[in-house]
Short mmCIF file of C-alpha atoms and ligand atoms in Angstrom, two decimals:
data_model
loop_
_atom_site.label_atom_id
_atom_site.label_comp_id
_atom_site.label_asym_id
_atom_site.label_seq_id
_atom_site.Cartn_x
_atom_site.Cartn_y
_atom_site.Cartn_z
CA MET I 134 -109.83 8.20 -38.57
CA LYS I 135 -111.50 5.46 -40.53
CA LYS I 136 -112.24 2.26 -38.79
CA ILE I 137 -111.17 -0.77 -40.78
CA ASN I 138 -113.57 -3.65 -40.79
CA ILE I 139 -112.01 -6.90 -41.76
CA SER I 140 -114.61 -9.19 -43.17
CA ARG I 141 -114.63 -11.74 -45.94
CA GLN I 142 -116.40 -9.28 -48.21
CA ASN I 143 -113.79 -6.61 -47.65
CA ILE I 144 -111.02 -9.00 -48.51
CA LYS I 145 -112.83 -10.05 -51.68
CA LYS I 146 -113.19 -6.41 -52.68
CA CYS I 147 -109.56 -5.88 -51.94
CA ILE I 148 -108.42 -8.74 -54.14
CA ALA I 149 -110.41 -7.39 -57.02
CA LYS I 150 -108.53 -4.11 -56.89
CA PRO I 151 -105.40 -3.77 -59.09
CA HIS I 152 -103.13 -2.38 -56.33
CA PHE I 153 -103.66 -5.53 -54.32
CA GLN I 154 -102.73 -7.69 -57.30
CA VAL I 155 -99.46 -5.74 -57.66
CA PHE I 156 -98.78 -6.27 -53.98
CA LEU I 157 -99.52 -9.98 -54.31
CA ALA I 158 -97.17 -10.32 -57.28
CA SER I 159 -94.25 -8.59 -55.52
CA PHE I 160 -94.90 -10.56 -52.36
CA SER I 161 -94.75 -13.75 -54.44
CA ILE I 162 -91.41 -12.77 -55.98
CA CYS I 163 -89.97 -12.04 -52.53
CA LEU I 164 -91.21 -15.38 -51.33
CA LEU I 165 -89.68 -17.13 -54.35
CA LEU I 166 -86.30 -15.43 -53.79
CA PHE I 167 -86.34 -16.32 -50.12
CA PHE I 168 -86.95 -19.97 -50.88
CA ILE I 169 -84.23 -20.12 -53.52
CA ILE I 170 -81.72 -18.48 -51.18
CA SER I 171 -82.58 -20.69 -48.25
CA LYS I 172 -82.35 -23.75 -50.48
CA GLN I 173 -78.85 -22.81 -51.63
CA SER I 174 -77.46 -21.88 -48.25
CA GLY I 175 -78.61 -24.91 -46.33
CA SER I 176 -78.39 -28.60 -47.00
CA ASN I 177 -81.09 -30.06 -49.18
CA ILE I 178 -82.52 -32.09 -46.30
CA PRO I 179 -85.46 -30.49 -44.52
CA PRO I 180 -84.52 -29.36 -40.99
CA LYS I 181 -87.15 -31.57 -39.35
CA ILE I 182 -85.46 -34.64 -40.80
CA GLN I 183 -82.05 -33.50 -39.59
CA ASP I 184 -83.41 -33.06 -36.10
CA ALA I 185 -85.01 -36.45 -36.14
CA PHE I 186 -81.65 -38.06 -36.74
CA ASP I 187 -79.69 -36.11 -34.20
CA PRO I 188 -79.00 -38.79 -31.60
CA ILE I 189 -79.21 -36.27 -28.77
CA ILE I 190 -82.72 -35.10 -29.50
CA SER I 191 -84.14 -38.02 -31.41
CA THR I 192 -86.20 -39.13 -28.41
CA SER I 193 -88.41 -36.07 -28.76
CA ASN I 194 -89.54 -37.23 -32.20
CA SER I 195 -93.24 -37.57 -31.59
CA VAL I 196 -95.08 -40.51 -33.09
CA ASN I 197 -98.41 -38.71 -32.92
CA LYS I 198 -97.18 -36.11 -35.33
CA ASN I 199 -96.23 -38.88 -37.69
CA ILE I 200 -98.09 -37.48 -40.62
CA ARG I 201 -97.43 -33.81 -41.05
CA PRO I 202 -96.64 -31.66 -44.02
CA ILE I 203 -93.16 -30.29 -43.30
CA SER I 204 -93.24 -27.70 -46.01
CA SER I 205 -95.00 -26.79 -49.15
CA VAL I 206 -92.08 -24.95 -50.69
CA ASN I 207 -90.27 -27.71 -52.52
CA GLY I 208 -92.67 -27.58 -55.38
CA ILE I 209 -91.50 -24.06 -56.14
CA PHE I 210 -89.82 -25.19 -59.36
CA ASP I 211 -93.00 -26.83 -60.56
CA GLY I 212 -94.60 -23.45 -60.77
CA MET I 213 -95.74 -20.81 -58.36
CA PHE I 214 -98.55 -21.78 -55.98
CA SER I 215 -98.53 -25.29 -57.35
CA ASN I 216 -99.55 -26.55 -53.89
CA THR I 217 -96.80 -29.12 -53.76
CA LYS I 218 -96.78 -30.63 -50.32
CA GLU I 219 -93.97 -32.45 -48.59
CA TYR I 220 -94.56 -35.03 -45.87
CA ALA I 221 -92.01 -36.55 -43.49
CA LEU I 222 -93.37 -39.87 -42.30
CA ASN I 223 -91.86 -42.07 -39.60
CA VAL I 224 -92.17 -45.75 -40.42
CA LYS I 225 -94.00 -47.60 -37.64
CA THR I 226 -94.52 -51.31 -37.05
CA GLY I 227 -97.00 -52.66 -39.57
CA ASP I 228 -96.48 -49.83 -42.06
CA SER I 229 -95.70 -50.47 -45.70
CA ILE I 230 -94.82 -47.96 -48.38
CA ALA I 231 -98.18 -48.69 -50.01
CA SER I 232 -100.18 -48.08 -46.82
CA MET I 233 -98.24 -44.93 -45.97
CA LEU I 234 -98.70 -43.46 -49.45
CA SER I 235 -102.36 -44.46 -49.49
CA ASN I 236 -102.89 -42.70 -46.13
CA ILE I 237 -101.94 -39.37 -47.63
CA GLY I 238 -104.13 -39.87 -50.69
CA VAL I 239 -101.75 -41.31 -53.31
CA GLY I 240 -103.62 -43.53 -55.79
CA TYR I 241 -102.82 -47.17 -56.52
CA THR I 242 -101.43 -46.51 -60.01
CA ASP I 243 -98.73 -44.23 -58.58
CA ILE I 244 -98.09 -46.68 -55.70
CA LEU I 245 -97.68 -49.56 -58.15
CA GLU I 246 -95.41 -47.61 -60.48
CA VAL I 247 -93.15 -46.22 -57.75
CA SER I 248 -92.90 -49.64 -56.07
CA LYS I 249 -91.88 -51.24 -59.38
CA SER I 250 -89.22 -48.59 -59.87
CA ILE I 251 -87.80 -48.91 -56.33
CA ASN I 252 -87.78 -52.71 -56.21
CA PRO I 253 -84.52 -53.37 -58.14
CA VAL I 254 -82.67 -50.84 -55.94
CA PHE I 255 -84.27 -51.53 -52.57
CA LYS I 256 -86.42 -54.41 -51.36
CA LEU I 257 -89.64 -52.88 -50.09
CA SER I 258 -89.87 -55.53 -47.37
CA ASP I 259 -86.60 -54.18 -45.92
CA LEU I 260 -88.39 -51.07 -44.62
CA ARG I 261 -87.50 -50.88 -40.91
CA PRO I 262 -89.96 -49.48 -38.37
CA ASP I 263 -88.75 -46.80 -35.93
CA THR I 264 -85.59 -46.00 -37.90
CA ASP I 265 -86.61 -45.46 -41.52
CA LYS I 266 -88.43 -42.40 -42.73
CA LEU I 267 -90.21 -41.42 -45.91
CA ILE I 268 -90.17 -38.00 -47.48
CA VAL I 269 -93.08 -37.76 -49.87
CA ARG I 270 -93.79 -34.90 -52.26
CA VAL I 271 -97.25 -34.72 -53.76
CA LYS I 272 -99.49 -32.40 -55.73
CA PRO I 273 -103.26 -32.20 -55.37
CA LEU I 274 -105.32 -34.00 -57.99
CA ASN I 275 -108.84 -32.93 -58.93
CA ASP I 276 -109.96 -35.23 -61.70
CA SER I 277 -109.11 -38.78 -60.81
CA ASP I 278 -111.04 -41.93 -61.62
CA GLU I 279 -109.41 -44.02 -58.88
CA LYS I 280 -110.19 -41.99 -55.72
CA ALA I 281 -106.64 -40.61 -55.62
CA LYS I 282 -106.46 -37.23 -53.91
CA VAL I 283 -102.84 -36.45 -54.80
CA LYS I 284 -100.27 -37.12 -57.49
CA LEU I 285 -96.93 -38.51 -56.34
CA ILE I 286 -93.98 -36.36 -57.41
CA SER I 287 -91.16 -38.00 -55.47
CA LEU I 288 -90.54 -40.49 -52.71
CA GLU I 289 -87.40 -40.70 -50.59
CA ILE I 290 -86.72 -43.63 -48.29
CA VAL I 291 -84.34 -42.27 -45.63
CA LYS I 292 -82.47 -45.26 -44.22
CA SER I 293 -79.95 -43.11 -42.36
CA PRO I 294 -78.56 -39.58 -42.64
CA ILE I 295 -75.99 -40.94 -45.10
CA TYR I 296 -78.10 -43.35 -47.10
CA ARG I 297 -81.38 -42.75 -48.89
CA ILE I 298 -83.24 -44.11 -51.90
CA ILE I 299 -84.83 -41.46 -54.07
CA SER I 300 -87.57 -42.11 -56.60
CA THR I 301 -88.69 -39.22 -58.80
CA LYS I 302 -91.49 -38.98 -61.34
CA THR I 303 -90.19 -38.23 -64.85
CA ASP I 304 -91.80 -38.20 -68.28
CA ASP I 305 -90.92 -41.91 -68.56
CA GLY I 306 -92.36 -42.91 -65.21
CA PHE I 307 -90.51 -43.13 -61.90
CA LYS I 308 -86.69 -43.21 -61.79
CA THR I 309 -84.99 -44.52 -58.66
CA VAL I 310 -81.45 -43.83 -57.50
CA GLU I 311 -79.44 -44.41 -54.33
CA SER I 312 -77.82 -41.51 -52.52
CA LYS I 313 -74.83 -42.31 -50.31
CA SER I 314 -72.58 -40.00 -48.35
CA ASN I 315 -69.24 -40.56 -46.62
CA ILE I 316 -68.90 -40.11 -42.91
CA ASN I 317 -66.32 -37.45 -42.13
CA SER I 318 -64.98 -37.06 -38.63
CA GLU I 319 -63.53 -34.15 -36.74
CA LEU I 320 -61.77 -34.45 -33.38
CA VAL I 321 -63.14 -32.44 -30.47
CA ARG I 322 -61.65 -31.79 -27.03
CA GLY I 323 -63.65 -31.70 -23.82
CA GLU I 324 -62.66 -31.39 -20.18
CA GLY I 325 -63.87 -30.36 -16.76
CA ILE I 326 -63.29 -30.29 -13.01
CA ILE I 327 -65.74 -31.87 -10.58
CA GLU I 328 -67.08 -29.30 -8.12
CA LYS I 329 -68.80 -29.90 -4.83
CA GLY I 330 -72.36 -31.06 -5.42
CA THR I 331 -71.90 -31.86 -9.10
CA SER I 332 -71.43 -35.21 -10.79
CA LEU I 333 -69.04 -35.97 -13.61
CA THR I 334 -72.04 -36.31 -15.94
CA GLN I 335 -73.36 -32.86 -14.98
CA VAL I 336 -69.97 -31.21 -15.54
CA ALA I 337 -69.47 -33.02 -18.85
CA VAL I 338 -72.95 -32.05 -20.10
CA SER I 339 -72.35 -28.42 -19.10
CA GLN I 340 -69.21 -28.53 -21.26
CA GLY I 341 -71.26 -29.68 -24.25
CA ILE I 342 -70.00 -33.25 -24.29
CA PRO I 343 -72.65 -35.54 -25.84
CA TYR I 344 -74.28 -38.19 -23.64
CA ASN I 345 -73.00 -41.14 -25.63
CA VAL I 346 -69.43 -39.85 -25.30
CA ILE I 347 -69.97 -39.66 -21.53
CA ASP I 348 -71.30 -43.24 -21.55
CA LYS I 349 -68.24 -44.39 -23.47
CA PHE I 350 -65.99 -42.53 -21.04
CA TYR I 351 -67.56 -44.42 -18.11
CA GLU I 352 -67.26 -47.68 -20.02
CA ILE I 353 -63.55 -47.14 -20.77
CA PHE I 354 -62.71 -46.52 -17.10
CA SER I 355 -65.18 -49.02 -15.68
CA PHE I 356 -62.44 -51.58 -15.01
CA ASP I 357 -60.34 -49.21 -12.90
CA VAL I 358 -62.73 -46.70 -11.43
CA ASP I 359 -65.90 -47.04 -9.41
CA PHE I 360 -67.65 -43.83 -10.42
CA GLU I 361 -70.02 -44.02 -7.45
CA ARG I 362 -67.30 -44.02 -4.83
CA ASP I 363 -64.03 -42.80 -6.36
CA ILE I 364 -65.00 -39.35 -7.66
CA TYR I 365 -64.48 -36.31 -5.39
CA PRO I 366 -64.56 -32.52 -5.88
CA GLY I 367 -61.34 -31.38 -7.55
CA ASP I 368 -61.03 -34.49 -9.70
CA LYS I 369 -60.43 -33.71 -13.37
CA PHE I 370 -61.33 -35.36 -16.63
CA GLN I 371 -60.31 -34.84 -20.25
CA VAL I 372 -61.63 -36.44 -23.40
CA MET I 373 -61.01 -36.26 -27.14
CA TYR I 374 -63.72 -37.68 -29.37
CA GLU I 375 -64.98 -37.67 -32.93
CA GLN I 376 -67.86 -35.66 -34.28
CA LEU I 377 -69.28 -37.07 -37.48
CA TYR I 378 -70.56 -35.19 -40.51
CA SER I 379 -71.96 -36.23 -43.87
CA ASP I 380 -70.45 -34.91 -47.11
CA ASN I 381 -72.86 -31.98 -47.13
CA GLY I 382 -71.93 -31.02 -43.58
CA GLU I 383 -74.94 -32.49 -41.81
CA TYR I 384 -74.08 -33.38 -38.20
CA LEU I 385 -74.51 -37.13 -37.71
CA GLY I 386 -73.66 -37.42 -34.03
CA SER I 387 -70.57 -38.25 -32.03
CA GLY I 388 -68.20 -41.07 -32.88
CA GLU I 389 -65.50 -42.82 -30.92
CA VAL I 390 -63.56 -41.65 -27.91
CA ILE I 391 -59.91 -41.43 -28.98
CA PHE I 392 -58.37 -40.32 -25.72
CA ALA I 393 -59.67 -40.13 -22.15
CA SER I 394 -57.99 -39.07 -18.94
CA LEU I 395 -59.12 -38.97 -15.35
CA TYR I 396 -57.20 -37.43 -12.46
CA LEU I 397 -58.30 -38.75 -9.07
CA ASN I 398 -57.04 -36.78 -6.07
CA SER I 399 -57.86 -39.70 -3.75
CA ARG I 400 -55.44 -41.93 -5.61
CA HIS I 401 -52.93 -39.18 -6.57
CA ASN I 402 -53.13 -40.73 -9.97
CA GLU I 403 -53.96 -39.75 -13.52
CA PHE I 404 -55.36 -42.48 -15.74
CA ARG I 405 -54.63 -41.76 -19.39
CA LEU I 406 -56.14 -44.12 -21.92
CA PHE I 407 -55.64 -44.21 -25.71
CA ARG I 408 -57.74 -45.95 -28.31
CA TYR I 409 -55.72 -48.43 -30.39
CA LYS I 410 -56.51 -51.25 -32.79
CA ASN I 411 -54.12 -54.13 -32.25
CA GLU I 412 -52.61 -56.40 -34.92
CA LYS I 413 -55.50 -58.83 -34.57
CA GLY I 414 -57.86 -55.98 -35.46
CA VAL I 415 -59.32 -55.68 -31.97
CA VAL I 416 -59.95 -52.17 -30.72
CA GLY I 417 -59.09 -51.43 -27.11
CA TYR I 418 -57.92 -48.74 -24.72
CA TYR I 419 -54.38 -48.77 -23.39
CA ASP I 420 -52.44 -46.77 -20.85
CA GLU I 421 -49.26 -44.89 -21.77
CA ASN I 422 -47.18 -48.05 -21.44
CA GLY I 423 -49.43 -50.18 -23.64
CA LYS I 424 -51.15 -51.94 -20.78
CA GLY I 425 -54.75 -52.79 -21.68
CA ALA I 426 -57.48 -51.03 -19.73
CA SER I 427 -59.96 -53.86 -19.96
CA LYS I 428 -59.81 -56.55 -17.31
CA THR I 429 -61.03 -60.13 -17.16
CA LEU I 430 -63.98 -58.94 -15.08
CA LYS I 431 -65.88 -55.78 -14.38
CA LYS I 432 -66.08 -54.61 -10.80
CA THR I 433 -69.44 -52.99 -11.41
CA PRO I 434 -71.39 -54.77 -14.16
CA ILE I 435 -74.14 -52.12 -14.35
CA ASN I 436 -72.57 -48.77 -15.21
CA GLY I 437 -73.66 -45.91 -13.00
CA ALA I 438 -75.80 -48.02 -10.62
CA ARG I 439 -75.76 -46.95 -6.97
CA ILE I 440 -74.15 -49.35 -4.51
CA SER I 441 -76.87 -50.12 -1.98
CA SER I 442 -74.92 -52.61 0.10
CA LYS I 443 -71.19 -53.28 0.35
CA TYR I 444 -69.21 -56.46 0.79
CA GLY I 445 -68.64 -57.74 4.34
CA ASN I 446 -70.55 -58.13 7.60
CA ARG I 447 -73.90 -56.40 7.84
CA LYS I 448 -77.30 -56.81 9.40
CA HIS I 449 -79.37 -58.70 6.81
CA PRO I 450 -82.29 -56.45 5.68
CA VAL I 451 -84.81 -59.32 5.58
CA LEU I 452 -83.48 -61.85 8.11
CA GLY I 453 -82.63 -59.15 10.67
CA TYR I 454 -79.45 -60.74 12.04
CA SER I 455 -75.81 -60.14 11.17
CA LYS I 456 -74.55 -62.19 8.26
CA ALA I 457 -71.55 -61.89 5.96
CA HIS I 458 -72.56 -60.17 2.71
CA LYS I 459 -70.63 -62.07 0.07
CA GLY I 460 -71.21 -59.65 -2.74
CA VAL I 461 -72.04 -56.06 -3.64
CA ASP I 462 -75.59 -54.82 -4.20
CA PHE I 463 -76.35 -52.40 -6.99
CA ALA I 464 -79.71 -50.67 -6.79
CA ALA I 465 -81.38 -50.45 -10.20
CA PRO I 466 -84.97 -50.47 -11.45
CA THR I 467 -86.64 -53.81 -12.18
CA GLY I 468 -85.94 -54.84 -15.74
CA THR I 469 -82.54 -53.10 -16.02
CA PRO I 470 -80.40 -55.37 -18.26
CA ILE I 471 -77.54 -57.17 -16.49
CA PRO I 472 -74.41 -57.64 -18.61
CA ALA I 473 -71.95 -60.48 -17.96
CA ALA I 474 -68.96 -59.06 -16.05
CA GLY I 475 -66.60 -61.11 -18.17
CA SER I 476 -66.54 -63.71 -20.94
CA GLY I 477 -67.13 -67.28 -19.83
CA LYS I 478 -69.49 -70.23 -19.62
CA VAL I 479 -72.80 -70.25 -17.76
CA VAL I 480 -72.53 -73.05 -15.14
CA PHE I 481 -75.78 -72.41 -13.24
CA ARG I 482 -79.10 -70.83 -14.14
CA GLY I 483 -82.06 -71.31 -11.87
CA TRP I 484 -83.65 -70.65 -8.48
CA ILE I 485 -81.67 -70.70 -5.24
CA ASN I 486 -83.41 -70.02 -1.95
CA GLY I 487 -82.48 -66.56 -0.72
CA TYR I 488 -80.82 -65.66 -4.04
CA GLY I 489 -83.98 -66.02 -6.13
CA ASN I 490 -83.24 -66.19 -9.87
CA TYR I 491 -79.50 -66.76 -10.03
CA ILE I 492 -76.81 -67.15 -12.70
CA LYS I 493 -73.21 -68.24 -12.20
CA ILE I 494 -70.56 -67.82 -14.90
CA ARG I 495 -67.16 -69.54 -14.89
CA HIS I 496 -64.60 -67.25 -16.57
CA ASN I 497 -61.41 -69.29 -16.31
CA GLY I 498 -59.61 -71.60 -13.87
CA THR I 499 -59.49 -68.80 -11.29
CA TYR I 500 -62.59 -66.59 -11.53
CA SER I 501 -66.34 -67.06 -11.46
CA THR I 502 -69.08 -64.45 -11.03
CA ALA I 503 -72.64 -64.75 -9.76
CA TYR I 504 -75.78 -62.61 -10.23
CA ALA I 505 -78.82 -62.88 -7.95
CA HIS I 506 -82.42 -61.61 -7.43
CA MET I 507 -83.04 -61.33 -11.20
CA SER I 508 -86.62 -60.71 -12.32
CA ARG I 509 -85.97 -63.00 -15.29
CA PHE I 510 -83.22 -64.59 -17.36
CA LYS I 511 -82.41 -63.73 -20.95
CA PRO I 512 -84.04 -66.71 -22.71
CA ASP I 513 -81.03 -67.60 -24.88
CA VAL I 514 -78.67 -67.73 -21.90
CA LYS I 515 -78.73 -71.25 -20.48
CA VAL I 516 -76.39 -73.62 -18.66
CA GLY I 517 -73.49 -74.26 -21.04
CA THR I 518 -73.95 -71.00 -23.00
CA GLN I 519 -70.68 -69.24 -23.79
CA VAL I 520 -71.20 -65.54 -23.04
CA LYS I 521 -69.09 -62.53 -23.93
CA GLN I 522 -68.17 -59.70 -21.58
CA GLY I 523 -71.04 -57.18 -21.71
CA GLN I 524 -73.57 -59.65 -23.14
CA ILE I 525 -76.97 -59.36 -21.42
CA ILE I 526 -77.73 -62.43 -19.30
CA GLY I 527 -80.85 -61.33 -17.41
CA TYR I 528 -82.75 -58.45 -15.82
CA VAL I 529 -82.73 -56.79 -12.40
CA GLY I 530 -85.48 -57.88 -10.02
CA SER I 531 -86.23 -58.55 -6.38
CA THR I 532 -86.69 -62.34 -6.29
CA GLY I 533 -85.58 -64.36 -3.23
CA LEU I 534 -84.79 -62.61 0.08
CA SER I 535 -84.76 -59.05 -1.12
CA THR I 536 -86.30 -55.76 -0.02
CA GLY I 537 -86.28 -54.06 -3.42
CA PRO I 538 -84.99 -54.36 -6.97
CA HIS I 539 -81.20 -54.69 -7.09
CA LEU I 540 -78.41 -56.80 -8.52
CA HIS I 541 -76.46 -58.85 -6.00
CA TYR I 542 -73.08 -59.42 -7.65
CA GLU I 543 -70.34 -61.80 -6.47
CA ILE I 544 -66.80 -62.52 -7.61
CA ILE I 545 -65.42 -65.91 -6.63
CA LYS I 546 -61.63 -66.36 -6.88
CA ASP I 547 -60.26 -69.89 -6.53
CA GLY I 548 -63.54 -70.95 -4.89
CA ILE I 549 -63.54 -68.13 -2.32
CA HIS I 550 -65.74 -65.01 -2.39
CA VAL I 551 -63.74 -61.79 -2.72
CA ASN I 552 -64.72 -58.13 -2.55
CA PRO I 553 -65.55 -57.15 -6.16
CA LEU I 554 -64.63 -53.51 -5.48
CA SER I 555 -61.13 -54.11 -4.13
CA VAL I 556 -59.97 -57.29 -5.88
CA LYS I 557 -57.02 -56.77 -8.25
CA LEU I 558 -57.98 -58.19 -11.63
CA PRO I 559 -55.68 -59.17 -14.50
CA SER I 560 -55.67 -57.13 -17.74
CA ILE I 561 -57.00 -58.86 -20.83
CA GLN I 562 -54.71 -57.33 -23.43
CA ASN I 563 -51.20 -55.91 -23.07
CA LEU I 564 -49.14 -54.79 -26.02
CA SER I 565 -45.66 -56.17 -26.52
CA GLY I 566 -42.84 -56.40 -29.07
CA ASN I 567 -43.49 -54.71 -32.40
CA GLU I 568 -46.86 -53.39 -31.33
CA ILE I 569 -45.37 -51.27 -28.54
CA ALA I 570 -43.50 -49.14 -31.10
CA LYS I 571 -46.62 -48.68 -33.25
CA PHE I 572 -48.72 -47.85 -30.21
CA THR I 573 -46.15 -45.41 -28.78
CA SER I 574 -46.03 -43.48 -32.03
CA LEU I 575 -49.82 -43.23 -32.17
CA ARG I 576 -50.02 -42.29 -28.49
CA ASP I 577 -47.59 -39.37 -29.06
CA LYS I 578 -49.64 -38.13 -32.00
CA ILE I 579 -52.83 -38.32 -29.98
CA ASN I 580 -51.16 -36.37 -27.16
CA ILE I 581 -50.04 -33.66 -29.61
CA GLN I 582 -53.47 -33.51 -31.22
CA PHE I 583 -55.09 -33.09 -27.83
CA VAL I 584 -52.80 -30.16 -26.98
CA VAL I 585 -53.41 -28.56 -30.38
CA LEU I 586 -57.18 -28.64 -29.75
CA ASP I 587 -56.67 -26.53 -26.62
CA LYS I 588 -57.91 -23.01 -27.42
CA ASN I 589 -54.80 -21.53 -25.79
CA PHE I 590 -52.54 -23.44 -28.14
CA SER I 591 -54.56 -23.19 -31.34
CA GLN I 592 -52.15 -20.54 -32.67
CA PHE I 593 -49.50 -23.27 -32.91
CA ALA I 594 -51.79 -25.69 -34.70
CA ASN I 595 -50.35 -24.96 -38.12
CA LEU I 596 -46.83 -25.74 -36.90
CA ILE I 597 -47.76 -29.36 -36.32
CA ASP I 598 -48.94 -31.80 -38.94
CA ILE I 599 -52.11 -32.85 -37.20
CA LYS I 600 -53.29 -34.93 -40.13
CA SER I 601 -50.56 -37.43 -39.34
CA ILE I 602 -52.73 -39.53 -37.03
CA ASP I 603 -53.23 -42.79 -38.87
CA VAL I 604 -56.99 -43.11 -38.71
CA GLU I 605 -56.69 -46.82 -39.46
CA LEU I 606 -55.02 -47.35 -36.12
CA LEU I 607 -57.96 -45.79 -34.34
CA LYS I 608 -60.84 -47.57 -36.04
ZN1 ZN Q 896 -76.57 -58.70 -1.83
#
């Protein structure tokens, strides 16, 4: 047996031999074929870029790896081994197209020319940090009189997975075009049963339901259900939501929740809510009878926060003696945004002994709400400010008599404190007259669509015209 020594010299000798050249040539052809096939079968967007836009995994997009060649294969049509390099660059605060191109060795002539070409289509100052990306294709340059290391072949400004501006070098300089795609949606069904020791979120995630659909689900039921206290093993949920795709089939993330249901054993009740856009163009969720799900006020302003102290008599944690607790405490980290529980006018913003930083909002002739122990107020929310339900008014803190960061939340009805968790609140929107008929027809179609999406019923799918849902009524 001959021992093979791999050294630089051996490799050099090898290259000089004809059989190695034949091998190299056939290897190159294989490589070329592979690239052409993979280019045809997939979308024309590099996989790294697709990942970066996937809302579920976008957080893992590392800033440190900001400048990295994502492939060197796109230059394949410019000639074999042309060394074309492709970079995917995340735009950061302070970046400009010029500085980003300069960082990878593009010379000022190319920068000037490409900027001039892009300008009529896209204002360079509209480049947004953290969301926009650049895809840059370059070729190495050996003889340059302006310190340029590479020649710019093309530049793509990726504004979103469905909108990009593409500038390509041609014989007559750079040519810039916009590329827009439609958003196409597909309805998906999800469901689960809460088991002992699992939360609704855990079950939903295990069923493949995206996080922002779960958030929307909580939001839709937040007026009726206290997810900290009302959910028990055996409770069931169902949801139908959109998944969005671009024209070339690239997954863009999840869309709206169209239907959501929750069966609570403790209440012997199933809540079924349907998305509907009313005649005024306002989107809301309604029960089967057209009663609006949203209420004047939210019982729990911070979704998913743990209740650390209930309404009623208790031993005060700081004072040590028994005192009526006129609100509900929600434990949340300092700085957690506090949304207004309902629309209304800010009537107090300031310091109150015991309460610390405190805001009171008057919603109508009957209801007011109050928020205490805030670390700070949102600067644009002042006395007299008209706020909308869900608008951020301040941030969780531990100011005043408090043992740790939490929101102390009060509902005052006709001047008297009531228990936020048990008070019956009026619905904001109920459908009536003509709208009931429109809603009922949509509701029935949504119900049918949901059944059709059940794997066990899919064989009947072609018997029902599932395209008959009027998308306009949902948006
Ligand atoms: Zn409290």
